[in-house]
XYZ file of C-alpha atoms in Angstrom:
390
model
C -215.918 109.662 -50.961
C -218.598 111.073 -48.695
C -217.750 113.346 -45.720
C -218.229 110.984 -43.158
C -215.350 108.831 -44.268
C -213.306 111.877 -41.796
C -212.244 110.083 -39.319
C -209.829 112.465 -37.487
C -212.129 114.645 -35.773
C -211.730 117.388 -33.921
C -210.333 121.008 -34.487
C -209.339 120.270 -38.155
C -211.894 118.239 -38.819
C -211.840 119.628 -42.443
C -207.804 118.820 -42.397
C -207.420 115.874 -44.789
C -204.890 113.668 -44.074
C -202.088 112.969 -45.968
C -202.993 109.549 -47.354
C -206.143 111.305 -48.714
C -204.234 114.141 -50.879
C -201.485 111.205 -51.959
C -204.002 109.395 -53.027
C -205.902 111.442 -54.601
C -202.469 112.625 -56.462
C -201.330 109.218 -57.489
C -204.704 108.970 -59.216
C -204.357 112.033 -60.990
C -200.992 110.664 -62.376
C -202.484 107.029 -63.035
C -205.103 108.350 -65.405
C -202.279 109.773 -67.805
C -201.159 105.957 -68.608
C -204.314 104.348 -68.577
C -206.151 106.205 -71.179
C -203.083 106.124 -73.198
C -202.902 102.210 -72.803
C -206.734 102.280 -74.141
C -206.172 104.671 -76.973
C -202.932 102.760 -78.237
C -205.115 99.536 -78.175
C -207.681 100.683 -80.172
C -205.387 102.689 -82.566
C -204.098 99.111 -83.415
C -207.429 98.387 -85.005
C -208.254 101.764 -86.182
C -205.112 103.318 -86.842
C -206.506 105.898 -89.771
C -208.500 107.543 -86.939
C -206.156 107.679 -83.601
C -202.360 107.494 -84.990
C -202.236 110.866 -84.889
C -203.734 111.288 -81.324
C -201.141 108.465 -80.204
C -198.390 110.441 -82.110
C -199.090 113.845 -80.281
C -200.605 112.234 -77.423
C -199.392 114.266 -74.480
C -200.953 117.330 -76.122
C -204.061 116.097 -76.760
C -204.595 114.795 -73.217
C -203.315 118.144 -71.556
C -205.920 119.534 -73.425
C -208.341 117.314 -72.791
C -207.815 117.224 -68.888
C -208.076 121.401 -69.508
C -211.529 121.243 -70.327
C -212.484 118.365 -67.526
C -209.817 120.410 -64.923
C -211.586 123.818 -65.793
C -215.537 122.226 -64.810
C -214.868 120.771 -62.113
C -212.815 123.983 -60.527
C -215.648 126.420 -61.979
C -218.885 123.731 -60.690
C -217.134 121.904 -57.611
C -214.125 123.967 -56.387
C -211.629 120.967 -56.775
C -209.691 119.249 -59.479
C -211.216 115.801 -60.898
C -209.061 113.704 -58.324
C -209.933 115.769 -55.619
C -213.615 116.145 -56.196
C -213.599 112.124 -56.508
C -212.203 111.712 -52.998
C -214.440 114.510 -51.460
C -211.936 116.913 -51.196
C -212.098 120.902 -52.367
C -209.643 123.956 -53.007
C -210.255 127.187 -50.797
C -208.292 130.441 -51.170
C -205.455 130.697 -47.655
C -206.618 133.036 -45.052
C -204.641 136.432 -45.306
C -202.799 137.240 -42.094
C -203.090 141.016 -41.082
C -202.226 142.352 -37.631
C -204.837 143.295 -34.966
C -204.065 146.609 -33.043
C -205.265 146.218 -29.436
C -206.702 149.968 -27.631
C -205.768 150.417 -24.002
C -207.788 152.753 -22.237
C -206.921 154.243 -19.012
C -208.532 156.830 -16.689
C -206.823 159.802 -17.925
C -205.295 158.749 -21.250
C -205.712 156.293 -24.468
C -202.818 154.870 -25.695
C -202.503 152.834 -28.541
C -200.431 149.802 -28.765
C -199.822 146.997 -31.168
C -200.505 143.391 -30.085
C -197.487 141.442 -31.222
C -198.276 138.187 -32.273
C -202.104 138.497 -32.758
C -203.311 137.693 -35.825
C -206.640 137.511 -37.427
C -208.308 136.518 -40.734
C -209.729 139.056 -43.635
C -213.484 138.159 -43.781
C -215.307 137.215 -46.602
C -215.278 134.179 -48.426
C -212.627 131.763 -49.035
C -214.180 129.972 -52.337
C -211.963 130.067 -55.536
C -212.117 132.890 -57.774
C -211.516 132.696 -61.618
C -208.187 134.384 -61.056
C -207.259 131.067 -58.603
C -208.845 128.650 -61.214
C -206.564 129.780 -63.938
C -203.559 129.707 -61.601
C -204.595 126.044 -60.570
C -204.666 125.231 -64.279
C -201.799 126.528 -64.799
C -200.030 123.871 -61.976
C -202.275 121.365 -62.460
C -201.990 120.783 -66.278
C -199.152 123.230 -67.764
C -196.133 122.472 -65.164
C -196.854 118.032 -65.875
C -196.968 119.013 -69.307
C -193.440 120.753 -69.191
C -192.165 118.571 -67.066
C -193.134 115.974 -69.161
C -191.305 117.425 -72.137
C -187.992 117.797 -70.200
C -187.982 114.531 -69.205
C -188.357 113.186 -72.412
C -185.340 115.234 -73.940
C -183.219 114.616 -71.461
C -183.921 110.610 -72.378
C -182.789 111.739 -75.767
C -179.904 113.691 -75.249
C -178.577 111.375 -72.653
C -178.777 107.964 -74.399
C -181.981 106.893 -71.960
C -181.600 103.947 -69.758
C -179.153 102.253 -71.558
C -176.471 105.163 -70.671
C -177.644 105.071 -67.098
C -177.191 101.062 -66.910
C -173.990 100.452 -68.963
C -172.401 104.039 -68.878
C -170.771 105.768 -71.269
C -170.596 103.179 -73.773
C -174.239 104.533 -75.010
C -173.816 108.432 -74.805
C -173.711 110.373 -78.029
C -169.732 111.426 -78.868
C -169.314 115.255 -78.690
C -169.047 116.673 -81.904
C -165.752 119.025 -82.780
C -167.289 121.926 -83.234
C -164.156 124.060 -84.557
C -165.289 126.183 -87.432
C -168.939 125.841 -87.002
C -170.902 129.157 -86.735
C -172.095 130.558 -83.488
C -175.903 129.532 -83.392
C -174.411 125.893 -83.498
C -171.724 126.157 -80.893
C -174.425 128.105 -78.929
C -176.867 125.686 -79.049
C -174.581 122.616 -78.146
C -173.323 124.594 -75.404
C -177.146 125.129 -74.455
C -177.441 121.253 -74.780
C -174.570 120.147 -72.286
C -175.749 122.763 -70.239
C -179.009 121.030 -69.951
C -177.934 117.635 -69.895
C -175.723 118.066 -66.715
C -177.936 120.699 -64.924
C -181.781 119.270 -65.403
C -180.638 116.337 -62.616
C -180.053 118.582 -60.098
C -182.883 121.076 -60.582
C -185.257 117.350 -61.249
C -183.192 116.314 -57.634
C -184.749 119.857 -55.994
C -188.314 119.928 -57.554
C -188.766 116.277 -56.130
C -187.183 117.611 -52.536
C -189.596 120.816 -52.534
C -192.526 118.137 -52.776
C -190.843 115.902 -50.354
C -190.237 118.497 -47.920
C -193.655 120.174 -47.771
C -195.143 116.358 -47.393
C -193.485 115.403 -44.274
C -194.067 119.431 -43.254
C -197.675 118.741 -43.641
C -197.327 115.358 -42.158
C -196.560 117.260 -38.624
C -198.816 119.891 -39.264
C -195.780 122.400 -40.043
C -197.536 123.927 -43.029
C -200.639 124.099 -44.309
C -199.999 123.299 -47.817
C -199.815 119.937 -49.176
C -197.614 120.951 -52.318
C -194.959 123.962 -53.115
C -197.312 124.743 -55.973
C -200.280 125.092 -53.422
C -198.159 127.789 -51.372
C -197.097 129.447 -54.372
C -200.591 129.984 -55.427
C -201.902 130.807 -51.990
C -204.722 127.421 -52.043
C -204.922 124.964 -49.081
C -206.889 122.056 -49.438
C -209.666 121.061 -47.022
C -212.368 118.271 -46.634
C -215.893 119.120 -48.095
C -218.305 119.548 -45.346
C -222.179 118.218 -45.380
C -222.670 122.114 -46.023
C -220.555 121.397 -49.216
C -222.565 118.100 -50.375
C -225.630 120.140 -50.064
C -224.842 123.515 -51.139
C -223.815 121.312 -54.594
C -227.108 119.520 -54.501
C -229.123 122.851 -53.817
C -227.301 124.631 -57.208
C -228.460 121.447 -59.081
C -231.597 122.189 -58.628
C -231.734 125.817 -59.203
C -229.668 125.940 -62.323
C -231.583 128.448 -64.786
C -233.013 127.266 -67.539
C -231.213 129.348 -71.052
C -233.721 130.835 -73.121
C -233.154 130.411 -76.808
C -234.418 132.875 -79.497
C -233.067 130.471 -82.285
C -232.811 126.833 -83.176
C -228.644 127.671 -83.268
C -229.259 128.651 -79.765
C -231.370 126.106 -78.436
C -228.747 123.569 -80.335
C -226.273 125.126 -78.857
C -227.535 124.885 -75.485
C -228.308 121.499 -75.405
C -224.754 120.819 -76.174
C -222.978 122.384 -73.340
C -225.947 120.955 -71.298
C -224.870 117.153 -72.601
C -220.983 118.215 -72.215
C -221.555 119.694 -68.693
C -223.399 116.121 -67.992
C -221.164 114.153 -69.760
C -217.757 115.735 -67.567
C -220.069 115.137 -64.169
C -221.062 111.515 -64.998
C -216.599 111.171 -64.831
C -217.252 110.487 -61.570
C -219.725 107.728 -61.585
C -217.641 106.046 -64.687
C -214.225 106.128 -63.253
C -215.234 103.537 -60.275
C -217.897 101.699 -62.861
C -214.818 101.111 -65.293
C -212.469 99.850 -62.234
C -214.953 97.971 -61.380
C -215.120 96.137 -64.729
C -211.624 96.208 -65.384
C -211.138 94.116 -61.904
C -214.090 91.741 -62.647
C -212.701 91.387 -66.189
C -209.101 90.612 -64.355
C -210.706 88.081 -61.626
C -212.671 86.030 -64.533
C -209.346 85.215 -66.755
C -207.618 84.111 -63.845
C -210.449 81.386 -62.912
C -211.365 78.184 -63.875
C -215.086 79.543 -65.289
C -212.831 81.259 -67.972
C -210.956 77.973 -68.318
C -213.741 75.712 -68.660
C -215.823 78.223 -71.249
C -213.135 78.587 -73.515
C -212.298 75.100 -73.600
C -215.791 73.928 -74.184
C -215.401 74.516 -77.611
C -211.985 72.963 -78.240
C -213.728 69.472 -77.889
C -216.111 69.994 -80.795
C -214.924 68.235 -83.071
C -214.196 70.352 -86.579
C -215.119 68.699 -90.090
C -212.186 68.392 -92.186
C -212.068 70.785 -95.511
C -213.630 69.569 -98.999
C -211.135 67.810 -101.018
C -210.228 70.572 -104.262
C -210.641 68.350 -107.019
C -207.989 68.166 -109.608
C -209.157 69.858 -112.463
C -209.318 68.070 -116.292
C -206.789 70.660 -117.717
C -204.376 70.122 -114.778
C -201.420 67.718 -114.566
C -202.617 64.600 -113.402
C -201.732 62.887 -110.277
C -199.082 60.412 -109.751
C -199.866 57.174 -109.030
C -197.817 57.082 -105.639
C -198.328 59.599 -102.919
C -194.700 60.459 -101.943
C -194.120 61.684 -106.116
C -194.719 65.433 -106.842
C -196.689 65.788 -109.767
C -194.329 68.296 -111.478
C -191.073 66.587 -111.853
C -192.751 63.354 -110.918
C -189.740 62.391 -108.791
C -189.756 61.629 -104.960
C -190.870 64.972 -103.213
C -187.909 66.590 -101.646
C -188.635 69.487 -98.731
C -192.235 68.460 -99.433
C -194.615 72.150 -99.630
C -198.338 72.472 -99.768
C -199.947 75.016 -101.595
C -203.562 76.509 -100.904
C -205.390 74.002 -102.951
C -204.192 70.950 -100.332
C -201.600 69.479 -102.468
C -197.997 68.630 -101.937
C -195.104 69.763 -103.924
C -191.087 69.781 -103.921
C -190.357 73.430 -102.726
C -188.506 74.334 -105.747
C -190.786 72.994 -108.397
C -194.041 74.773 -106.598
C -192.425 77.798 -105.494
C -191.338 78.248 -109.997
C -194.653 77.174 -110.947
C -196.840 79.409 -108.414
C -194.043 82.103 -109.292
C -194.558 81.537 -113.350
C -198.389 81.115 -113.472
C -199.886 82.213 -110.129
C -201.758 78.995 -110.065
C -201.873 75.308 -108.651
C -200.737 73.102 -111.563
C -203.201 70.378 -110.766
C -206.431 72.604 -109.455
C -205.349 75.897 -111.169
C -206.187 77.340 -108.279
C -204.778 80.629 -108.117
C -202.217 80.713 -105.610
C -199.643 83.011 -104.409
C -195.943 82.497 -103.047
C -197.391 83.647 -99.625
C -199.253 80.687 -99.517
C -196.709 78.060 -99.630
C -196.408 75.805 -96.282
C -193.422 73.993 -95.047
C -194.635 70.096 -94.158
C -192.711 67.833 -91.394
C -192.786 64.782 -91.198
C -192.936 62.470 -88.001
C -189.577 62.609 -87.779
C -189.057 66.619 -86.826
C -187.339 67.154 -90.911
């Protein structure tokens, strides 16, 4: 998102609106599912790598987002999200009070100006101190929050209880006789379970409330967490854009003494590259993911993967029976085993047909086909119908 997407103009031309920081929120809390959904997908097929980072997934993302959060607060001023829609994190002006001298002819007199305010200069660009307080909202309090939610599923019977009532809760335990830590810590339980709505009901009205605040320009801070920590949020500027591109090109070059050095160095250089080319990925992989979307749903996708169902497929070699093996019966419709009609006719690996009781014994007894001696297991007996649906 460049800077000339602003189209609001005027005194607070830097002032994004609020569809910008929404949006730019909403994607911050769509990434969460979507790399999960990938990781899960793959864990399927390589499950001795990534169970365990599908098990304790919602660490392993907080830190991961940590380490991406951290760069692009330290190289950019602004979280992932907000770097991606052009947006940046300065430090709220401090409001002192400006003393106003009267002079007269034959006295001074000093009076203070009511109501006239003025801003502490110097600059307004985050300081390590901010980062680690952003951090600390932007990862730690979804990560908690996370975790509450998530017991109070648990301890509350999940949707079930909330749909059908109190046929799914968990039945209080009589407690009588048990020691303290126990009654304590059931106390500490029911506590939670009927409190954590209303304080869930409060956090979600605190965001509410400063939205539509900042929706008529009532407050300056897009978020509760954002006036806690003293950060507004503001459009980057062409000055911005090009300040960014000017440290670019004058990053120092690390000397290295050693070849651990020099390794070393080219690591956090290919790191540092690898978090900045986020940007550039995130709208190549939505990209792919739509085109991927559009070309199921047409008839090119249709017509490929149909063009091979008309080949037509050449029909298996015929197992020969083998000279040691129980010969055939003269009549199709007789097994070869108890050389009676076949009853609940099965086929076994090899291609031929058996009564289910006589091939599932023999396969069962000898592990083999008794006319092929094949080897064959009971997995690979097959049900036959007939035209008639038996």
């Amino acid at each position: 998102m460049e800077f000339m997407s602003n189209l609001g103009g005027g005194l607070q031309a830097d002032r994004p609106s609020l569809f910008e920081l929404t949006a730019q929120d909403k994607m911050r809390e769509m990434l969460e599912p979507a790399l999960r959904y990938v990781i899960a997908a793959y864990a399927q097929r390589h499950p001795r790598y990534l169970i365990r980072i599908v098990n304790r997934y919602d660490e392993f993302y907080a830190i991961l987002m940590f380490f991406v959060e951290r760069h692009y607060l330290r190289e950019y001023g602004a979280s992932f999200a907000e770097n991606f829609y052009g947006l940046k994190r300065v430090r709220a002006p401090r409001v002192v009070k400006q003393s106003k001298v009267n002079i007269d002819d034959d006295s001074v007199t000093a009076t203070a100006a009511a109501a006239t305010l003025n801003t502490v200069p110097g600059s307004n660009q985050l300081r390590e101190r901010d980062i680690r307080k952003s951090l600390l909202f932007l990862i730690g309090l979804p990560y908690i929050k996370c975790k509450l939610d998530e017991y109070y599923e648990k301890v509350s019977g999940g949707e079930a209880a909330r749909l059908f009532g109190d046929e799914f809760t968990r039945e209080e335990e009589d407690l009588t006789g048990q020691p303290f830590t126990v009654r304590s810590k059931a106390m500490a339980v029911k506590i939670f379970k009927a409190g954590y709505p209303y304080v869930n009901a409060l956090y979600q009205l605190s965001i509410l409330a400063h939205y539509i605040g900042y929706l008529y320009n009532k407050t300056p801070f897009f978020s509760p967490w954002l006036r806690l920590i003293g950060i507004e949020i503001k459009r980057m500027s062409a000055a911005d854009y090009r300040e960014i591109q000017q440290k670019a090109k004058n990053v120092p070059k690390r000397t290295s003494n050693s070849l651990r050095e020099s390794i070393q160095n080219k690591i956090l250089g290919l790191l540092s590259g690898s978090l900045d080319f986020l940007k550039v990925l995130l709208p190549m992989s939505i990209f792919f993911f739509k085109f991927w979307e559009w070309w199921y749903q047409t008839d090119y996708y249709r017509k490929a993967s149909s063009a091979g169902d008309t080949a037509e497929v050449p029909p298996p070699t015929r197992v020969k029976p083998h000279p040691e093996g129980l010969p055939m019966p003269r009549a199709p419709n007789i097994c070869p085993i108890c050389q009676k009609t076949i009853t609940n006719p099965t086929a076994l690996s090899s291609g031929y047909v058996y009564c289910y009781p006589c091939a599932y014994k023999q396969v069962e007894d000898h592990g083999r086909c008794p006319v092929t001696l094949m080897r064959c297991r009971t997995d690979d007996l097959r049900k036959l119908y007939n035209d008639a649906g038996m």
